[in-house]
Amino acid sequence: MSNLKYEEILESLIDVLMIEKTKEDKLKVVSKILIDNVPNVIWAGFYLINEDGDLILAPYVGEPACIKIELGAGVCGTSALLMETKKVYDVSKFPGHIVCDENAKSELVVPIVKNDVVYGVIDLDSDRLGNFTVEDQDFVERVRDILITSIDFK
Ligand code: SME
């Protein structure tokens, strides 16, 4: 069964993004959309790769988080390195998980990849174990696909 709320957000997302002028503003709006609409999320935001190949904290909504994550480190760095989504049922069981908020129990990280180049990740934390569904993952991956066409990440 498709989630109507997710479908409606996806349908209007390109228009919503066009209203915002800068990349930062666009990513801030998306962070807000994610934390407001994916259930039980306590942190939603972006890490973007800098010229040294590290993930640097970008727009987000939630408690202040770690500023720099090396490629391959934590859930975010692993997702970026492997260029694949990581849906983690219990972050305490994920080797090398980086604790930013002690209330975070499960995590969904979707890499931003275009033409085999990774530009960063979308990161969502939940205070519930195993919070994220296949539907949530599909939604965030489709948000990512729209961002790739609407924003110049270079
Ligand atoms: N837990 C993440 C770090 C980022 S915060 O959750 C905002 C990780 O292991 O990569």
PDB file of C-alpha atoms and ligand atoms in Angstrom:
ATOM      1  CA  MET A   1       0.000   0.000   0.000  1.00  0.00           C
ATOM      2  CA  SER A   2       1.446   3.372  -0.918  1.00  0.00           C
ATOM      3  CA  ASN A   3       1.682   6.133   1.676  1.00  0.00           C
ATOM      4  CA  LEU A   4      -0.469   9.058   0.489  1.00  0.00           C
ATOM      5  CA  LYS A   5       1.355  11.611   2.617  1.00  0.00           C
ATOM      6  CA  TYR A   6       4.721  10.584   1.140  1.00  0.00           C
ATOM      7  CA  GLU A   7       3.304  10.670  -2.414  1.00  0.00           C
ATOM      8  CA  GLU A   8       1.919  14.183  -1.876  1.00  0.00           C
ATOM      9  CA  ILE A   9       5.232  15.467  -0.524  1.00  0.00           C
ATOM     10  CA  LEU A  10       7.131  13.960  -3.450  1.00  0.00           C
ATOM     11  CA  GLU A  11       4.713  15.492  -5.959  1.00  0.00           C
ATOM     12  CA  SER A  12       5.231  19.016  -4.597  1.00  0.00           C
ATOM     13  CA  LEU A  13       8.918  18.759  -3.708  1.00  0.00           C
ATOM     14  CA  ILE A  14      10.357  20.166  -6.956  1.00  0.00           C
ATOM     15  CA  ASP A  15       8.141  23.261  -6.618  1.00  0.00           C
ATOM     16  CA  VAL A  16       8.982  23.632  -2.927  1.00  0.00           C
ATOM     17  CA  LEU A  17      12.702  23.475  -3.729  1.00  0.00           C
ATOM     18  CA  MET A  18      12.383  26.081  -6.485  1.00  0.00           C
ATOM     19  CA  ILE A  19      11.129  28.655  -3.957  1.00  0.00           C
ATOM     20  CA  GLU A  20      14.403  28.450  -2.018  1.00  0.00           C
ATOM     21  CA  LYS A  21      17.369  30.220  -3.605  1.00  0.00           C
ATOM     22  CA  THR A  22      20.470  28.684  -2.050  1.00  0.00           C
ATOM     23  CA  LYS A  23      21.556  25.082  -1.690  1.00  0.00           C
ATOM     24  CA  GLU A  24      21.668  25.587   2.109  1.00  0.00           C
ATOM     25  CA  ASP A  25      18.073  26.838   2.205  1.00  0.00           C
ATOM     26  CA  LYS A  26      16.891  23.953   0.042  1.00  0.00           C
ATOM     27  CA  LEU A  27      18.606  21.376   2.270  1.00  0.00           C
ATOM     28  CA  LYS A  28      17.239  23.061   5.404  1.00  0.00           C
ATOM     29  CA  VAL A  29      13.685  22.826   4.026  1.00  0.00           C
ATOM     30  CA  VAL A  30      14.179  19.154   3.179  1.00  0.00           C
ATOM     31  CA  SER A  31      15.547  18.459   6.685  1.00  0.00           C
ATOM     32  CA  LYS A  32      12.400  20.033   8.118  1.00  0.00           C
ATOM     33  CA  ILE A  33      10.126  18.044   5.788  1.00  0.00           C
ATOM     34  CA  LEU A  34      11.862  14.819   6.817  1.00  0.00           C
ATOM     35  CA  ILE A  35      11.735  15.384  10.587  1.00  0.00           C
ATOM     36  CA  ASP A  36       8.104  16.526  10.392  1.00  0.00           C
ATOM     37  CA  ASN A  37       6.846  13.658   8.262  1.00  0.00           C
ATOM     38  CA  VAL A  38       8.872  10.498   8.871  1.00  0.00           C
ATOM     39  CA  PRO A  39       7.500   9.130  12.174  1.00  0.00           C
ATOM     40  CA  ASN A  40       9.593   9.218  15.382  1.00  0.00           C
ATOM     41  CA  VAL A  41      12.577  11.051  13.904  1.00  0.00           C
ATOM     42  CA  ILE A  42      14.620  13.156  16.351  1.00  0.00           C
ATOM     43  CA  TRP A  43      17.346  14.328  13.952  1.00  0.00           C
ATOM     44  CA  ALA A  44      17.278  14.829  10.181  1.00  0.00           C
ATOM     45  CA  GLY A  45      19.914  16.440   8.030  1.00  0.00           C
ATOM     46  CA  PHE A  46      22.818  16.295   5.654  1.00  0.00           C
ATOM     47  CA  TYR A  47      26.514  15.600   5.627  1.00  0.00           C
ATOM     48  CA  LEU A  48      28.321  16.746   2.461  1.00  0.00           C
ATOM     49  CA  ILE A  49      31.752  15.638   1.251  1.00  0.00           C
ATOM     50  CA  ASN A  50      34.461  18.324   1.223  1.00  0.00           C
ATOM     51  CA  GLU A  51      37.569  18.493  -0.961  1.00  0.00           C
ATOM     52  CA  ASP A  52      39.474  16.245   1.497  1.00  0.00           C
ATOM     53  CA  GLY A  53      36.864  13.516   1.146  1.00  0.00           C
ATOM     54  CA  ASP A  54      35.415  13.956   4.642  1.00  0.00           C
ATOM     55  CA  LEU A  55      31.720  14.286   5.444  1.00  0.00           C
ATOM     56  CA  ILE A  56      30.990  17.710   6.915  1.00  0.00           C
ATOM     57  CA  LEU A  57      27.818  18.624   8.789  1.00  0.00           C
ATOM     58  CA  ALA A  58      25.439  20.545   6.499  1.00  0.00           C
ATOM     59  CA  PRO A  59      21.865  21.809   7.126  1.00  0.00           C
ATOM     60  CA  TYR A  60      19.949  19.775   9.700  1.00  0.00           C
ATOM     61  CA  VAL A  61      17.128  19.919  12.232  1.00  0.00           C
ATOM     62  CA  GLY A  62      17.742  18.505  15.708  1.00  0.00           C
ATOM     63  CA  GLU A  63      20.354  18.669  18.431  1.00  0.00           C
ATOM     64  CA  PRO A  64      23.851  19.828  17.435  1.00  0.00           C
ATOM     65  CA  ALA A  65      25.756  16.895  15.912  1.00  0.00           C
ATOM     66  CA  CYS A  66      29.359  15.947  15.148  1.00  0.00           C
ATOM     67  CA  ILE A  67      30.873  18.240  12.547  1.00  0.00           C
ATOM     68  CA  LYS A  68      33.194  15.896  10.646  1.00  0.00           C
ATOM     69  CA  ILE A  69      32.937  12.184   9.797  1.00  0.00           C
ATOM     70  CA  GLU A  70      35.629  10.371   7.824  1.00  0.00           C
ATOM     71  CA  LEU A  71      34.633   8.360   4.785  1.00  0.00           C
ATOM     72  CA  GLY A  72      34.061   4.784   5.992  1.00  0.00           C
ATOM     73  CA  ALA A  73      33.425   5.828   9.620  1.00  0.00           C
ATOM     74  CA  GLY A  74      30.104   5.335  11.389  1.00  0.00           C
ATOM     75  CA  VAL A  75      26.827   4.688   9.625  1.00  0.00           C
ATOM     76  CA  CYS A  76      27.125   7.859   7.523  1.00  0.00           C
ATOM     77  CA  GLY A  77      30.684   7.224   6.390  1.00  0.00           C
ATOM     78  CA  THR A  78      29.897   3.578   5.593  1.00  0.00           C
ATOM     79  CA  SER A  79      26.878   4.546   3.501  1.00  0.00           C
ATOM     80  CA  ALA A  80      28.911   7.152   1.620  1.00  0.00           C
ATOM     81  CA  LEU A  81      31.874   4.816   1.040  1.00  0.00           C
ATOM     82  CA  LEU A  82      29.747   1.894  -0.170  1.00  0.00           C
ATOM     83  CA  MET A  83      27.304   4.232  -1.961  1.00  0.00           C
ATOM     84  CA  GLU A  84      24.395   2.300  -0.508  1.00  0.00           C
ATOM     85  CA  THR A  85      21.550   2.980   1.906  1.00  0.00           C
ATOM     86  CA  LYS A  86      22.079   1.832   5.495  1.00  0.00           C
ATOM     87  CA  LYS A  87      18.954   1.082   7.516  1.00  0.00           C
ATOM     88  CA  VAL A  88      20.173   0.224  11.011  1.00  0.00           C
ATOM     89  CA  TYR A  89      17.718  -1.474  13.383  1.00  0.00           C
ATOM     90  CA  ASP A  90      19.870  -0.941  16.494  1.00  0.00           C
ATOM     91  CA  VAL A  91      22.732   1.551  16.235  1.00  0.00           C
ATOM     92  CA  SER A  92      24.462   0.093  19.307  1.00  0.00           C
ATOM     93  CA  LYS A  93      25.059  -3.078  17.251  1.00  0.00           C
ATOM     94  CA  PHE A  94      26.557  -1.241  14.263  1.00  0.00           C
ATOM     95  CA  PRO A  95      30.372  -1.474  14.400  1.00  0.00           C
ATOM     96  CA  GLY A  96      31.850   2.016  14.665  1.00  0.00           C
ATOM     97  CA  HIS A  97      28.541   3.813  15.065  1.00  0.00           C
ATOM     98  CA  ILE A  98      29.197   7.453  16.003  1.00  0.00           C
ATOM     99  CA  VAL A  99      27.076   8.616  18.926  1.00  0.00           C
ATOM    100  CA  CYS A 100      25.849  12.174  18.422  1.00  0.00           C
ATOM    101  CA  ASP A 101      22.674  11.958  20.479  1.00  0.00           C
ATOM    102  CA  GLU A 102      22.402   9.301  23.172  1.00  0.00           C
ATOM    103  CA  ASN A 103      18.663   9.039  22.502  1.00  0.00           C
ATOM    104  CA  ALA A 104      19.246   7.793  18.955  1.00  0.00           C
ATOM    105  CA  LYS A 105      18.416   4.081  18.687  1.00  0.00           C
ATOM    106  CA  SER A 106      17.942   3.440  14.985  1.00  0.00           C
ATOM    107  CA  GLU A 107      19.196   5.225  11.902  1.00  0.00           C
ATOM    108  CA  LEU A 108      18.550   5.567   8.174  1.00  0.00           C
ATOM    109  CA  VAL A 109      21.310   6.911   5.926  1.00  0.00           C
ATOM    110  CA  VAL A 110      20.817   7.435   2.181  1.00  0.00           C
ATOM    111  CA  PRO A 111      23.834   8.371   0.027  1.00  0.00           C
ATOM    112  CA  ILE A 112      23.666  11.222  -2.485  1.00  0.00           C
ATOM    113  CA  VAL A 113      25.264   9.768  -5.606  1.00  0.00           C
ATOM    114  CA  LYS A 114      25.322  11.111  -9.163  1.00  0.00           C
ATOM    115  CA  ASN A 115      27.259   9.533 -12.039  1.00  0.00           C
ATOM    116  CA  ASP A 116      29.098   7.245  -9.588  1.00  0.00           C
ATOM    117  CA  VAL A 117      30.326  10.215  -7.519  1.00  0.00           C
ATOM    118  CA  VAL A 118      29.173  10.497  -3.892  1.00  0.00           C
ATOM    119  CA  TYR A 119      28.403  14.033  -2.706  1.00  0.00           C
ATOM    120  CA  GLY A 120      27.136  13.284   0.787  1.00  0.00           C
ATOM    121  CA  VAL A 121      24.366  11.580   2.719  1.00  0.00           C
ATOM    122  CA  ILE A 122      20.902  12.212   4.117  1.00  0.00           C
ATOM    123  CA  ASP A 123      20.823  11.076   7.763  1.00  0.00           C
ATOM    124  CA  LEU A 124      17.788  10.347   9.939  1.00  0.00           C
ATOM    125  CA  ASP A 125      17.922   9.288  13.605  1.00  0.00           C
ATOM    126  CA  SER A 126      15.046   7.840  15.619  1.00  0.00           C
ATOM    127  CA  ASP A 127      14.650   7.342  19.363  1.00  0.00           C
ATOM    128  CA  ARG A 128      12.950   3.990  18.691  1.00  0.00           C
ATOM    129  CA  LEU A 129      14.607   0.690  17.877  1.00  0.00           C
ATOM    130  CA  GLY A 130      13.933  -0.529  14.329  1.00  0.00           C
ATOM    131  CA  ASN A 131      11.935   2.571  13.535  1.00  0.00           C
ATOM    132  CA  PHE A 132      12.458   2.776   9.800  1.00  0.00           C
ATOM    133  CA  THR A 133      10.245   0.858   7.381  1.00  0.00           C
ATOM    134  CA  VAL A 134      10.853  -0.115   3.775  1.00  0.00           C
ATOM    135  CA  GLU A 135       8.352   2.621   2.908  1.00  0.00           C
ATOM    136  CA  ASP A 136      10.379   5.241   4.829  1.00  0.00           C
ATOM    137  CA  GLN A 137      13.514   4.119   3.015  1.00  0.00           C
ATOM    138  CA  ASP A 138      11.793   4.318  -0.369  1.00  0.00           C
ATOM    139  CA  PHE A 139      10.517   7.817   0.481  1.00  0.00           C
ATOM    140  CA  VAL A 140      13.919   9.172   1.528  1.00  0.00           C
ATOM    141  CA  GLU A 141      15.589   7.595  -1.526  1.00  0.00           C
ATOM    142  CA  ARG A 142      13.033   9.289  -3.790  1.00  0.00           C
ATOM    143  CA  VAL A 143      13.637  12.604  -1.970  1.00  0.00           C
ATOM    144  CA  ARG A 144      17.349  12.039  -2.684  1.00  0.00           C
ATOM    145  CA  ASP A 145      16.605  11.382  -6.389  1.00  0.00           C
ATOM    146  CA  ILE A 146      14.698  14.677  -6.634  1.00  0.00           C
ATOM    147  CA  LEU A 147      17.504  16.557  -4.850  1.00  0.00           C
ATOM    148  CA  ILE A 148      20.062  15.209  -7.310  1.00  0.00           C
ATOM    149  CA  THR A 149      18.119  16.712 -10.206  1.00  0.00           C
ATOM    150  CA  SER A 150      17.276  19.994  -8.387  1.00  0.00           C
ATOM    151  CA  ILE A 151      20.575  20.889  -6.737  1.00  0.00           C
ATOM    152  CA  ASP A 152      24.106  21.239  -8.054  1.00  0.00           C
ATOM    153  CA  PHE A 153      26.123  19.394  -5.396  1.00  0.00           C
ATOM    154  CA  LYS A 154      29.507  20.101  -7.030  1.00  0.00           C
TER     155      LYS A 154
HETATM  156  N1  SME B   1      25.308   8.297  13.956  1.00  0.00           N
HETATM  157  C1  SME B   1      25.960   8.806  12.787  1.00  0.00           C
HETATM  158  C2  SME B   1      26.618  10.135  13.061  1.00  0.00           C
HETATM  159  C3  SME B   1      25.779  11.301  12.680  1.00  0.00           C
HETATM  160  S1  SME B   1      24.546  11.614  13.759  1.00  0.00           S
HETATM  161  O1  SME B   1      23.667  10.490  13.979  1.00  0.00           O
HETATM  162  C4  SME B   1      23.708  13.010  13.412  1.00  0.00           C
HETATM  163  C5  SME B   1      26.983   7.807  12.281  1.00  0.00           C
HETATM  164  O2  SME B   1      27.263   6.796  12.936  1.00  0.00           O
HETATM  165  O3  SME B   1      27.523   8.029  11.216  1.00  0.00           O
END
